[in-house]
mmCIF file of N, CA and C in Angstrom:
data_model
loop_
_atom_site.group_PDB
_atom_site.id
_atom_site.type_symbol
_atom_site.label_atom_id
_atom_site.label_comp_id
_atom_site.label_asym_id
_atom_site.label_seq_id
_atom_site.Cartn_x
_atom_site.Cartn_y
_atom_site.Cartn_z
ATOM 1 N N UNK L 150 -51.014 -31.849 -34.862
ATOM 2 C CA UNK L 150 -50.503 -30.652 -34.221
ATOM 3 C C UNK L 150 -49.578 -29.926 -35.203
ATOM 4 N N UNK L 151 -49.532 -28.997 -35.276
ATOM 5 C CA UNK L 151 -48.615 -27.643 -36.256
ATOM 6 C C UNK L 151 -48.237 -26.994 -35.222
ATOM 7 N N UNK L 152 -46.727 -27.396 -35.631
ATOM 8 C CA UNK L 152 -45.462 -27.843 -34.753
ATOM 9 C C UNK L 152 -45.206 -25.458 -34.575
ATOM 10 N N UNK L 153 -45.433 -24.707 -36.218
ATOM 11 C CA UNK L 153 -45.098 -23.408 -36.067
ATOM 12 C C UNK L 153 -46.084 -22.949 -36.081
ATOM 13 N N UNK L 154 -47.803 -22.877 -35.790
ATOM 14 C CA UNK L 154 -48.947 -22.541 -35.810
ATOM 15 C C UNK L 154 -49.890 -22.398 -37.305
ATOM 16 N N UNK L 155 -50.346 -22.136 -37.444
ATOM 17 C CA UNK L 155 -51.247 -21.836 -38.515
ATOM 18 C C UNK L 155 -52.241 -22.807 -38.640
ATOM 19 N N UNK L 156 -53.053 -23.313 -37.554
ATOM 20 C CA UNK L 156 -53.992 -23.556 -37.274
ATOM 21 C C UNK L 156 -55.333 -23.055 -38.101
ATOM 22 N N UNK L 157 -55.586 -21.405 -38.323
ATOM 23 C CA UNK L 157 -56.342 -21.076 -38.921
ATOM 24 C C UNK L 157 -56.196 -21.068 -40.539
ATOM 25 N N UNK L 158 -55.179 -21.174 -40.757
ATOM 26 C CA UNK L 158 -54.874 -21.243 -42.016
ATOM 27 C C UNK L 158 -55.111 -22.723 -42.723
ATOM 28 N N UNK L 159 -54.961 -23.891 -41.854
ATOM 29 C CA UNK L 159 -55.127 -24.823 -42.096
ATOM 30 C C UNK L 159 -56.677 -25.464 -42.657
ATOM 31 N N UNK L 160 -57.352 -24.680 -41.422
ATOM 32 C CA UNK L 160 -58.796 -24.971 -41.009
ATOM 33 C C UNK L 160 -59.157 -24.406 -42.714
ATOM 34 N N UNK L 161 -59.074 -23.057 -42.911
ATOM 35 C CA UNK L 161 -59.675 -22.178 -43.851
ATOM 36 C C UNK L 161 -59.369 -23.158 -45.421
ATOM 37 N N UNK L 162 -58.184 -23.367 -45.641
ATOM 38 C CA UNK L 162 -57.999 -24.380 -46.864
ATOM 39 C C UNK L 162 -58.123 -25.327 -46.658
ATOM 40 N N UNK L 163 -58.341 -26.334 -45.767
ATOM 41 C CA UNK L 163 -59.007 -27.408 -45.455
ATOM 42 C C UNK L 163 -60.511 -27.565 -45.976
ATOM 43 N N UNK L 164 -61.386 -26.398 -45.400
ATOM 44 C CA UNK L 164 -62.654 -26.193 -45.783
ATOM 45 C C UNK L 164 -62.615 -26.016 -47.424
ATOM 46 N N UNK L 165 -61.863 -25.102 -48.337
ATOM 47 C CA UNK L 165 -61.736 -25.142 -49.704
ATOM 48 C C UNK L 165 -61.572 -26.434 -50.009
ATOM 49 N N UNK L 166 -60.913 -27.207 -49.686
ATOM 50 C CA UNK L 166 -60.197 -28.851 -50.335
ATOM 51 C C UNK L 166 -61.762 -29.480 -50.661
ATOM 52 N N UNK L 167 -62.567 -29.536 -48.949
ATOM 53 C CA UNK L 167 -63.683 -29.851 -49.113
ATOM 54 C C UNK L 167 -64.747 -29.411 -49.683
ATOM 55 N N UNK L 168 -64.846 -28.129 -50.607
ATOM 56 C CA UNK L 168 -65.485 -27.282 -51.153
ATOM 57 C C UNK L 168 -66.433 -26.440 -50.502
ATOM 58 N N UNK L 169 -65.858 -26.776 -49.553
ATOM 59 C CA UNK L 169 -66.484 -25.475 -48.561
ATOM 60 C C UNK L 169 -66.311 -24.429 -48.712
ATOM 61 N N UNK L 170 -66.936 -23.138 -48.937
ATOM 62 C CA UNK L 170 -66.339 -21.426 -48.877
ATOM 63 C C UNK L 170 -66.217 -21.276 -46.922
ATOM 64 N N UNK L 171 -65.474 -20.198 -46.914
ATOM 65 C CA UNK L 171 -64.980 -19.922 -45.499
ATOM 66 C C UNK L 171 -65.339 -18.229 -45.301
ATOM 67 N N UNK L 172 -65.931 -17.680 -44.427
ATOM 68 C CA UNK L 172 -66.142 -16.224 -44.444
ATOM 69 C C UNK L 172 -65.621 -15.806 -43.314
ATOM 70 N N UNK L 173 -65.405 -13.994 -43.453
ATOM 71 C CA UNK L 173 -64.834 -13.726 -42.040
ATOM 72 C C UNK L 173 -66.062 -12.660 -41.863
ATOM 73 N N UNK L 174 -66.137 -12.200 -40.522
ATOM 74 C CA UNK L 174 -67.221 -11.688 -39.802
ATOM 75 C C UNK L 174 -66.168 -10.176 -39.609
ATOM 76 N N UNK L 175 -65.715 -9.449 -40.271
ATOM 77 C CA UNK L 175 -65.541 -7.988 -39.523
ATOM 78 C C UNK L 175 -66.247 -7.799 -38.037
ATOM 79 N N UNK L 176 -66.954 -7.726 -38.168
ATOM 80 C CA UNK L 176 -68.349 -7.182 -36.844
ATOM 81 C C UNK L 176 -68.333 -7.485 -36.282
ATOM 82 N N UNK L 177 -67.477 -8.932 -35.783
ATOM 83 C CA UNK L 177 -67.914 -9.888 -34.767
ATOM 84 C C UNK L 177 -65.941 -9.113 -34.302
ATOM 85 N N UNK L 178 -65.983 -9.038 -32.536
ATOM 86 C CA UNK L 178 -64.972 -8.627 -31.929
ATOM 87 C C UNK L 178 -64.199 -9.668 -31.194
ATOM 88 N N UNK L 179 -62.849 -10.284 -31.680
ATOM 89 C CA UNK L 179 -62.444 -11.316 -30.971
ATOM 90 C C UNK L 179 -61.202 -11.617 -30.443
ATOM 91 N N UNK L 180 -61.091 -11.560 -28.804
ATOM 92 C CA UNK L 180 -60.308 -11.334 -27.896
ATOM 93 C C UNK L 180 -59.162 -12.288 -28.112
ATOM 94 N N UNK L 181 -57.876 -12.534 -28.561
ATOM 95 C CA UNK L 181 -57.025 -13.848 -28.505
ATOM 96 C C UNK L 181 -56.235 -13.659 -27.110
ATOM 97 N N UNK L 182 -56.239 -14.780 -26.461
ATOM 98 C CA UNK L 182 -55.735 -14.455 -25.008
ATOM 99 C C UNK L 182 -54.364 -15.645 -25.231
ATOM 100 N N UNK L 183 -53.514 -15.686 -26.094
ATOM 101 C CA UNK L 183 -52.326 -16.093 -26.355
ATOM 102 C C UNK L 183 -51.530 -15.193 -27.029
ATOM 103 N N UNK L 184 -49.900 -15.220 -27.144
ATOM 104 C CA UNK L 184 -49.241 -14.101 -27.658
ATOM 105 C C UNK L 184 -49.263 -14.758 -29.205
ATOM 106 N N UNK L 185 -49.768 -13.838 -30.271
ATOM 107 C CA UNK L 185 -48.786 -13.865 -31.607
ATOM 108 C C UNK L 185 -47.391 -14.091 -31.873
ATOM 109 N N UNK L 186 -47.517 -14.493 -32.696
ATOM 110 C CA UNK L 186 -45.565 -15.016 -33.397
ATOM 111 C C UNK L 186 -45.051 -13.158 -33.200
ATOM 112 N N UNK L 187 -45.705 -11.973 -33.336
ATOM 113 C CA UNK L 187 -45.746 -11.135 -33.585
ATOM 114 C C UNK L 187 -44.792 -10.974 -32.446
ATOM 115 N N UNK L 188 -45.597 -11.190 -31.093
ATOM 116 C CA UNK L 188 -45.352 -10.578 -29.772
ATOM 117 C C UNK L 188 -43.810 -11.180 -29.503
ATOM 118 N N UNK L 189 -43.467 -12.641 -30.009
ATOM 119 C CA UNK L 189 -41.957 -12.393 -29.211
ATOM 120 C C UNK L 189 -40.960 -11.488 -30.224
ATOM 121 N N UNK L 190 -41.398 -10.735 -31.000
ATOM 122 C CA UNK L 190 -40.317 -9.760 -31.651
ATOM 123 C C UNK L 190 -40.712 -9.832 -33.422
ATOM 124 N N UNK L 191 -40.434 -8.773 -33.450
ATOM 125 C CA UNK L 191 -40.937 -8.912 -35.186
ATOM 126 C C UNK L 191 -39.734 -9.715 -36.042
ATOM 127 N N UNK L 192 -38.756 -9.985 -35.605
ATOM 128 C CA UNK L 192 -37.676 -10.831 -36.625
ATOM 129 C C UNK L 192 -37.702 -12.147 -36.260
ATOM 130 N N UNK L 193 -38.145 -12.494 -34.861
ATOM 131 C CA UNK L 193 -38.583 -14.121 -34.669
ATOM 132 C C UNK L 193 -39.910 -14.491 -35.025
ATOM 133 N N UNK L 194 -40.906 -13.228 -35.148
ATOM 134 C CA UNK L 194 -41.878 -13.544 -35.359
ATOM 135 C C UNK L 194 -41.790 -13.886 -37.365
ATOM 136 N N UNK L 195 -41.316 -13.455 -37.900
ATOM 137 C CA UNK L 195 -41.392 -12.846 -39.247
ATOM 138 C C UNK L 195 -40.598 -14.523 -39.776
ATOM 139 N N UNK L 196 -39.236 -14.532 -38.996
ATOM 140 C CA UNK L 196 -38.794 -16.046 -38.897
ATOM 141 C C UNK L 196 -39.820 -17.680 -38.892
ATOM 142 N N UNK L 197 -40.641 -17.575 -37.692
ATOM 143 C CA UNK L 197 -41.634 -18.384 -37.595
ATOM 144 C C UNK L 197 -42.521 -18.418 -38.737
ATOM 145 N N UNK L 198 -43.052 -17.399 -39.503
ATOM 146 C CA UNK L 198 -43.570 -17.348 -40.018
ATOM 147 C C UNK L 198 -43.911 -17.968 -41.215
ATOM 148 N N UNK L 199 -41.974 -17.716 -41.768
ATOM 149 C CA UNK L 199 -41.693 -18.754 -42.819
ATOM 150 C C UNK L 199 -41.624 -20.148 -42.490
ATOM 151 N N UNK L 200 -41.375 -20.626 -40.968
ATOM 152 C CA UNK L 200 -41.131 -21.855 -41.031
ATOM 153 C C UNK L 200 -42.538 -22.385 -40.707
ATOM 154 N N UNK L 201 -43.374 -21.929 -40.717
ATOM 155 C CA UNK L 201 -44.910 -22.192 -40.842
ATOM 156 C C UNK L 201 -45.539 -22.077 -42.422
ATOM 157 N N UNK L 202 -45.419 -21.227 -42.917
ATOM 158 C CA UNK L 202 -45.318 -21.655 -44.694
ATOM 159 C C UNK L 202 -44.521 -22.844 -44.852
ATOM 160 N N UNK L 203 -43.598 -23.027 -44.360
ATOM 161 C CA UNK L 203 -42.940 -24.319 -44.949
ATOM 162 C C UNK L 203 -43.841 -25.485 -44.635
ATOM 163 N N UNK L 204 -44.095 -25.830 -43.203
ATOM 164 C CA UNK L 204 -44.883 -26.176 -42.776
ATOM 165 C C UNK L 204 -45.766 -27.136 -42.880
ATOM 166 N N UNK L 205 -46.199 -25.724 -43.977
ATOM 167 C CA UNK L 205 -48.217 -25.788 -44.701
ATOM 168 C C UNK L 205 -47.742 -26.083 -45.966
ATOM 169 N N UNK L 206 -46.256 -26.254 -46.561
ATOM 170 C CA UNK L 206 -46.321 -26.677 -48.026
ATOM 171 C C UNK L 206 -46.349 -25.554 -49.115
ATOM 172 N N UNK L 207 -46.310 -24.722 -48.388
ATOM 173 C CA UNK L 207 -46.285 -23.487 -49.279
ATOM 174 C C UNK L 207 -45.566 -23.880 -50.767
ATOM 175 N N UNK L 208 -46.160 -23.093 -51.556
ATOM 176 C CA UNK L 208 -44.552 -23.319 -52.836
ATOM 177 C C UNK L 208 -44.213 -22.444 -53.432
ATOM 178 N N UNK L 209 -42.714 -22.643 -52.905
ATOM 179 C CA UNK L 209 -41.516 -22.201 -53.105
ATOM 180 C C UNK L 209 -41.409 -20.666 -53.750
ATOM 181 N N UNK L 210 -41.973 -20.458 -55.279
ATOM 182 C CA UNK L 210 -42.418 -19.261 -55.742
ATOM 183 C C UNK L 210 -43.028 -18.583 -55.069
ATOM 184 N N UNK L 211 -44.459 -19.010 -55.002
ATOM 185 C CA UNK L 211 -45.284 -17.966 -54.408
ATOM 186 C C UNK L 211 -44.786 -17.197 -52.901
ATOM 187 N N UNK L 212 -43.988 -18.260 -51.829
ATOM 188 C CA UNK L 212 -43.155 -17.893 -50.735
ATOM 189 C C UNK L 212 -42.000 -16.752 -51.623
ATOM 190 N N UNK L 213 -41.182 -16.903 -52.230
ATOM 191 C CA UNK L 213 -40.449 -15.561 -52.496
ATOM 192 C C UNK L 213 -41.092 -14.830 -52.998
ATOM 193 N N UNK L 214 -42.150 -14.286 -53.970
ATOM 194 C CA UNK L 214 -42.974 -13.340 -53.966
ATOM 195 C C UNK L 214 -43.311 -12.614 -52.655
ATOM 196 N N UNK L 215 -43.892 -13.794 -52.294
ATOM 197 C CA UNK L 215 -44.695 -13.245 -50.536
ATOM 198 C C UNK L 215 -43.661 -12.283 -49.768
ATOM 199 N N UNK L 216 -42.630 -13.020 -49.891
ATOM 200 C CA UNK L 216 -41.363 -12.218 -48.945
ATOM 201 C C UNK L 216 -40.668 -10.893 -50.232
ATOM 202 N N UNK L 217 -40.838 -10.960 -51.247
ATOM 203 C CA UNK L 217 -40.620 -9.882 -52.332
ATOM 204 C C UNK L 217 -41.604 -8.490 -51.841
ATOM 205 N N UNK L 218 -43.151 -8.884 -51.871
ATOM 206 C CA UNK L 218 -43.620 -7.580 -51.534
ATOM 207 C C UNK L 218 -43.958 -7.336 -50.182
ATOM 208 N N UNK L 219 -42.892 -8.033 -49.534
ATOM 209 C CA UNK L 219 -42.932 -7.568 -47.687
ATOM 210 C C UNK L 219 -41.780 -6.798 -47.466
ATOM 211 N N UNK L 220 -40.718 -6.828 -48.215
ATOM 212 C CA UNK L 220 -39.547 -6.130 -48.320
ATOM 213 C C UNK L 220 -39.661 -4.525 -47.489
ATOM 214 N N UNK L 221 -41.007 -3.883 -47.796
ATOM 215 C CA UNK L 221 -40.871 -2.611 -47.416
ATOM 216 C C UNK L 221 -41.792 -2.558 -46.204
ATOM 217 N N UNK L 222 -42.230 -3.466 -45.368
ATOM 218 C CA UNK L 222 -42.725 -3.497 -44.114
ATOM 219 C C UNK L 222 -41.698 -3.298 -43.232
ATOM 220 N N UNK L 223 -41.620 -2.533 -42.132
ATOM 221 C CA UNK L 223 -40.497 -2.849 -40.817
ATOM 222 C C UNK L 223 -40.421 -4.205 -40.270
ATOM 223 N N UNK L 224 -39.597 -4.520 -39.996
ATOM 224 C CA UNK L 224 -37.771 -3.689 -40.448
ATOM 225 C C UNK L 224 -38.031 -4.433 -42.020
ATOM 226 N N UNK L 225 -37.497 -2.729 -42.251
ATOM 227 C CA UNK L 225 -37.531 -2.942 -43.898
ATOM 228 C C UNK L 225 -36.358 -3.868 -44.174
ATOM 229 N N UNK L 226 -36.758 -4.509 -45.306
ATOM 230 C CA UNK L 226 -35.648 -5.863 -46.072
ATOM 231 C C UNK L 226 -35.299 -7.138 -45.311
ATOM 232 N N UNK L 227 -35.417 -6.526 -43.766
ATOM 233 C CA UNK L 227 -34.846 -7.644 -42.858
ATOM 234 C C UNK L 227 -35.545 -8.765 -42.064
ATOM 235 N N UNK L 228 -37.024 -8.193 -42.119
ATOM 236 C CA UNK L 228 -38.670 -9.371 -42.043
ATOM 237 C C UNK L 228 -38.375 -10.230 -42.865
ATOM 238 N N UNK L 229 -38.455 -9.216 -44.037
ATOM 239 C CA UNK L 229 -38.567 -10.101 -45.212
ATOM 240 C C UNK L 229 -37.661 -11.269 -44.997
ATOM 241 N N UNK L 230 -36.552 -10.629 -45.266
ATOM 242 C CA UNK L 230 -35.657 -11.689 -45.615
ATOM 243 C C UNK L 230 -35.446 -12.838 -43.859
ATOM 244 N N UNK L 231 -36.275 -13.163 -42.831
ATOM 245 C CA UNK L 231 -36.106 -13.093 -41.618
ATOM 246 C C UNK L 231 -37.379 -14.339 -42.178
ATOM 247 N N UNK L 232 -37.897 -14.171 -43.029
ATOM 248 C CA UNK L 232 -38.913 -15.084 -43.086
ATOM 249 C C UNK L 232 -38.988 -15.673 -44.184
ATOM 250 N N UNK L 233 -38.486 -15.708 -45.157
ATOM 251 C CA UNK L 233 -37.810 -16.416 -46.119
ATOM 252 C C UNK L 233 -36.681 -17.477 -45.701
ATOM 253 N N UNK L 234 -35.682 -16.660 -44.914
ATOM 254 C CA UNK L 234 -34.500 -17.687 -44.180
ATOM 255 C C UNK L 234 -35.465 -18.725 -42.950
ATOM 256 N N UNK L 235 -36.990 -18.317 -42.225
ATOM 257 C CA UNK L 235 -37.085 -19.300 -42.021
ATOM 258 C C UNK L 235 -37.787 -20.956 -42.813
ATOM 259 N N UNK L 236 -38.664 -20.399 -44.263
ATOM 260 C CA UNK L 236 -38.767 -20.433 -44.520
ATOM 261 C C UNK L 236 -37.423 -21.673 -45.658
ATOM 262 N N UNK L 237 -36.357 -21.457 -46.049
ATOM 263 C CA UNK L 237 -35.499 -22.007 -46.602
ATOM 264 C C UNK L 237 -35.128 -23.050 -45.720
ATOM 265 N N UNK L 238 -34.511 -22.842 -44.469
ATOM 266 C CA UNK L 238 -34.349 -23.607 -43.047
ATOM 267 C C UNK L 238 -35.464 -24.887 -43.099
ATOM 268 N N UNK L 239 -36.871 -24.745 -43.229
ATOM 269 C CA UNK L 239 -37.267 -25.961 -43.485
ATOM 270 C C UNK L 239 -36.726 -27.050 -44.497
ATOM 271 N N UNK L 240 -36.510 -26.319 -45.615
ATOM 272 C CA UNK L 240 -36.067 -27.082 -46.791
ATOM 273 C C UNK L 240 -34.352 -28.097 -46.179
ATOM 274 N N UNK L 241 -33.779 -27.232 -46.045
ATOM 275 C CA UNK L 241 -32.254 -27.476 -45.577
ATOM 276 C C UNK L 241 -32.387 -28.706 -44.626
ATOM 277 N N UNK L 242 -32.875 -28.106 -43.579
ATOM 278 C CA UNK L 242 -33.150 -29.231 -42.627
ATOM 279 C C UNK L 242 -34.104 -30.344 -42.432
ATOM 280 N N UNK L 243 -34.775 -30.205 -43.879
ATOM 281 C CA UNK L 243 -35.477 -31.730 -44.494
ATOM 282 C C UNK L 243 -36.865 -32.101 -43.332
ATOM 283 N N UNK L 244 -37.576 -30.610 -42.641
ATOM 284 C CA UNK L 244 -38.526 -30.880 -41.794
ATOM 285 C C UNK L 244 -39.600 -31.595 -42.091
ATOM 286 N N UNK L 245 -40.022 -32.686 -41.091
ATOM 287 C CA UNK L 245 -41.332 -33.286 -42.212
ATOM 288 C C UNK L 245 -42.309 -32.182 -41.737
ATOM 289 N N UNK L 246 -43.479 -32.299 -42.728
ATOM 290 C CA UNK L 246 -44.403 -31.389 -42.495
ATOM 291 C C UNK L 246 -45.482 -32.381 -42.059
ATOM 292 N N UNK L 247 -46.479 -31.912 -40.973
ATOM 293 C CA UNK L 247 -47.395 -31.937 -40.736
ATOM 294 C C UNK L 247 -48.562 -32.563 -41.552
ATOM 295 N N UNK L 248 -48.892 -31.908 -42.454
ATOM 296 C CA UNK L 248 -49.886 -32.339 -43.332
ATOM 297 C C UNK L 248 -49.882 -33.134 -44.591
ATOM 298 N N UNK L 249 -50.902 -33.700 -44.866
ATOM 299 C CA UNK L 249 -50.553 -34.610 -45.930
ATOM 300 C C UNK L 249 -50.361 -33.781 -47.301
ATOM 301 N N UNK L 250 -50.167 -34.949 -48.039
ATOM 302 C CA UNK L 250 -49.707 -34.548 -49.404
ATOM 303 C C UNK L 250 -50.573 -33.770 -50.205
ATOM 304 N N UNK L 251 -51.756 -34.450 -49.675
ATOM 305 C CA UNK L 251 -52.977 -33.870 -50.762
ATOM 306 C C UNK L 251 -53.099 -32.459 -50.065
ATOM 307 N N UNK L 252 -52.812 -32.280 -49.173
ATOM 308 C CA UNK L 252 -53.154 -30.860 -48.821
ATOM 309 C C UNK L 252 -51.743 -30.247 -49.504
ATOM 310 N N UNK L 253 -51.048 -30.450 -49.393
ATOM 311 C CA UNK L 253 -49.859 -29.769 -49.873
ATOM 312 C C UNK L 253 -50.057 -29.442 -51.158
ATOM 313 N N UNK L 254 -50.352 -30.528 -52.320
ATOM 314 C CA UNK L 254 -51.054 -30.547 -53.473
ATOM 315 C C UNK L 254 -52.239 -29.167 -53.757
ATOM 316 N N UNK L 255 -52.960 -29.236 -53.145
ATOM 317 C CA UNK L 255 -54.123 -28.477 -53.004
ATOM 318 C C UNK L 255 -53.322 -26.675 -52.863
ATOM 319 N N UNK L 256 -53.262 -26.660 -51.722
ATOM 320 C CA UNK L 256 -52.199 -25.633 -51.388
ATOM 321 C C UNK L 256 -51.666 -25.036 -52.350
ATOM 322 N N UNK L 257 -50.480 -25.825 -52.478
ATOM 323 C CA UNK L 257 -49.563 -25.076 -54.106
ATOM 324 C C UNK L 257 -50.501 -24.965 -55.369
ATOM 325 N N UNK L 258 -51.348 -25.914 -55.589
ATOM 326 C CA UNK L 258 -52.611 -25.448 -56.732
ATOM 327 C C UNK L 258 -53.085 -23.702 -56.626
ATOM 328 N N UNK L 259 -53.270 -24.112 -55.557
ATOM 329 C CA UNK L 259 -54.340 -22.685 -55.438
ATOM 330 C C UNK L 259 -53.072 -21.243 -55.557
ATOM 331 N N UNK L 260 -52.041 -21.541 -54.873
ATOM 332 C CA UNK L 260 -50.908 -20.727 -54.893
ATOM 333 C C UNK L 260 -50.351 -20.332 -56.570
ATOM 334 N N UNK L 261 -50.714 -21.365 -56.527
ATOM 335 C CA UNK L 261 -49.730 -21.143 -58.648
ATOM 336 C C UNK L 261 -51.117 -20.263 -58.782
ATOM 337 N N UNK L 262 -52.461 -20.845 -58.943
ATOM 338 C CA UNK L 262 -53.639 -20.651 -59.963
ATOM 339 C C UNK L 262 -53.720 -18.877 -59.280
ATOM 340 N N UNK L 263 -53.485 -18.418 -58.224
ATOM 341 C CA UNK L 263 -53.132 -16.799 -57.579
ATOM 342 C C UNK L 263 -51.786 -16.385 -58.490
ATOM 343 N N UNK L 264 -50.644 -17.056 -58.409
ATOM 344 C CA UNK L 264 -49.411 -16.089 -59.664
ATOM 345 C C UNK L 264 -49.966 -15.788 -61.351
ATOM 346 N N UNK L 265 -50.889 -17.001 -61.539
ATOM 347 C CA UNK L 265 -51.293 -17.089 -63.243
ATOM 348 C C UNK L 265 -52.599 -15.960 -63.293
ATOM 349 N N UNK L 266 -53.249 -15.670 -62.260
ATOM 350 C CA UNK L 266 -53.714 -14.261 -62.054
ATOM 351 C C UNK L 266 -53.022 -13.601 -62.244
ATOM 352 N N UNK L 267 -52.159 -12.995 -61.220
ATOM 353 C CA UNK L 267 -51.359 -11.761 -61.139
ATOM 354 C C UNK L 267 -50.398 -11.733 -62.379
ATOM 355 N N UNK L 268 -50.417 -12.706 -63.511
ATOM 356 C CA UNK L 268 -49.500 -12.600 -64.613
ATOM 357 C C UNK L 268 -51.316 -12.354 -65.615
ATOM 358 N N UNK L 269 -52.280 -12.713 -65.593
ATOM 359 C CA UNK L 269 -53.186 -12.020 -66.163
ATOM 360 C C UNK L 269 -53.504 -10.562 -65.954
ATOM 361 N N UNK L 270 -53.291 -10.570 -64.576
ATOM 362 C CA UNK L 270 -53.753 -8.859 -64.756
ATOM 363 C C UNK L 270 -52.755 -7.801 -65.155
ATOM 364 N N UNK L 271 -51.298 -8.233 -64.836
ATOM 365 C CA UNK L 271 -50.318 -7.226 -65.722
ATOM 366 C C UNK L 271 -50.290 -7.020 -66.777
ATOM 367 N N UNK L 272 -50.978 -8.258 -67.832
ATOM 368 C CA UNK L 272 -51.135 -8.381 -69.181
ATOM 369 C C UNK L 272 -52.320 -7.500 -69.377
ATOM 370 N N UNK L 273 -53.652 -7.384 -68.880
ATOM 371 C CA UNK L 273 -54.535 -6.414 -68.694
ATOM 372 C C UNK L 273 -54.361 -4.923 -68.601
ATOM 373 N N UNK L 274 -53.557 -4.737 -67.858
ATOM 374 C CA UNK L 274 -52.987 -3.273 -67.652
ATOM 375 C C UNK L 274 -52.148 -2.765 -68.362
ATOM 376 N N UNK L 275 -50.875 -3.537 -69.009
ATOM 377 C CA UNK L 275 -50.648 -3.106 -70.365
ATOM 378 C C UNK L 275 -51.071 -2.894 -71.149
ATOM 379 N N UNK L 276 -51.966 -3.652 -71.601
ATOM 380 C CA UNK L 276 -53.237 -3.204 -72.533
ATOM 381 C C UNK L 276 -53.668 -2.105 -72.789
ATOM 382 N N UNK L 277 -54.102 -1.839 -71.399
ATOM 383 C CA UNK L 277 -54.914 -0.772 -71.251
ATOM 384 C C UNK L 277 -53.956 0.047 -71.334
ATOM 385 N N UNK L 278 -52.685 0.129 -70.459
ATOM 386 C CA UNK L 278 -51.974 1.587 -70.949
ATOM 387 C C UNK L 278 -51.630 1.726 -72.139
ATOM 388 N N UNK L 279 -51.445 1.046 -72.924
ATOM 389 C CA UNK L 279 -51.164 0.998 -74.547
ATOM 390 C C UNK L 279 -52.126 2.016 -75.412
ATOM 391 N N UNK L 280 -53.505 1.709 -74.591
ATOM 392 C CA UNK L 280 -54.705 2.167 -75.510
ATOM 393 C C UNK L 280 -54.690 3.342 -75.613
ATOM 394 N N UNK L 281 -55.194 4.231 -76.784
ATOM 395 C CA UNK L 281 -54.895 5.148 -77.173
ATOM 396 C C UNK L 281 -56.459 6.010 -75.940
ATOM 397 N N UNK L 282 -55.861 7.348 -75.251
ATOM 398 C CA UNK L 282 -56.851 7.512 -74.795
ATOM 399 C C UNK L 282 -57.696 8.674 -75.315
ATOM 400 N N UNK L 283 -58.690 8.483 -75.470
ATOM 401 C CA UNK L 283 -59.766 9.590 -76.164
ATOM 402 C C UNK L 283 -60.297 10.572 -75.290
#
């Protein structure tokens, strides 16, 4: 059981661990007849949120990034930082998590091997703005 939800999130990198690919269906229309973390308020929801990354093992970097380019979503600065603090709160209060190690392992893999992208493609785009244009 996942004590702050992310059930689907689990399922979806679960299936990667096992080398499964996972697809989503646009087209297909689907009713959720429970409230979102969303619905009890966007600063408890935004709260939960982080303490569900914690959770799932998130790591640590890639979680302040995450909450870096949420900064300008409503409520501006204060999501963010609303889900980061829940987010830290796991750490502090030494929550065990849910899932095993190897998933945690897995998890932060895939999380770093997404930042060592996004540090390839800035290196790309400098490049390119450098280049002389004809």
């Amino acid at each position: 059981v996942l004590p702050y939800g992310g059930m689907d999130c689990w399922q979806q990198l679960r299936a990667g661990m096992l080398g499964w690919t996972a697809e989503s269906f646009p087209e297909i229309e689907v009713h959720h007849h429970r409230l979102s973390t969303s619905a009890r308020g966007s600063l408890r929801g935004r709260f939960g949120q982080g303490l569900m990354d914690y959770s799932l093992g998130h790591d640590p970097l890639f979680e302040l990034l995450k909450c870096a380019v949420r900064i300008p979503d409503p409520p501006v600065a204060i999501g963010a930082a609303s889900m980061l603090l829940g987010f830290v709160l796991g750490y502090v209060k030494r929550e065990s998590r849910p899932v095993p190690a190897d998933f945690i392992r897995y998890v932060r893999a895939q999380q770093r091997a997404r930042l060592r992208g996004l540090g390839r493609l800035r290196s790309v785009m400098a490049r390119r703005l450098e280049e002389p244009s004809e």
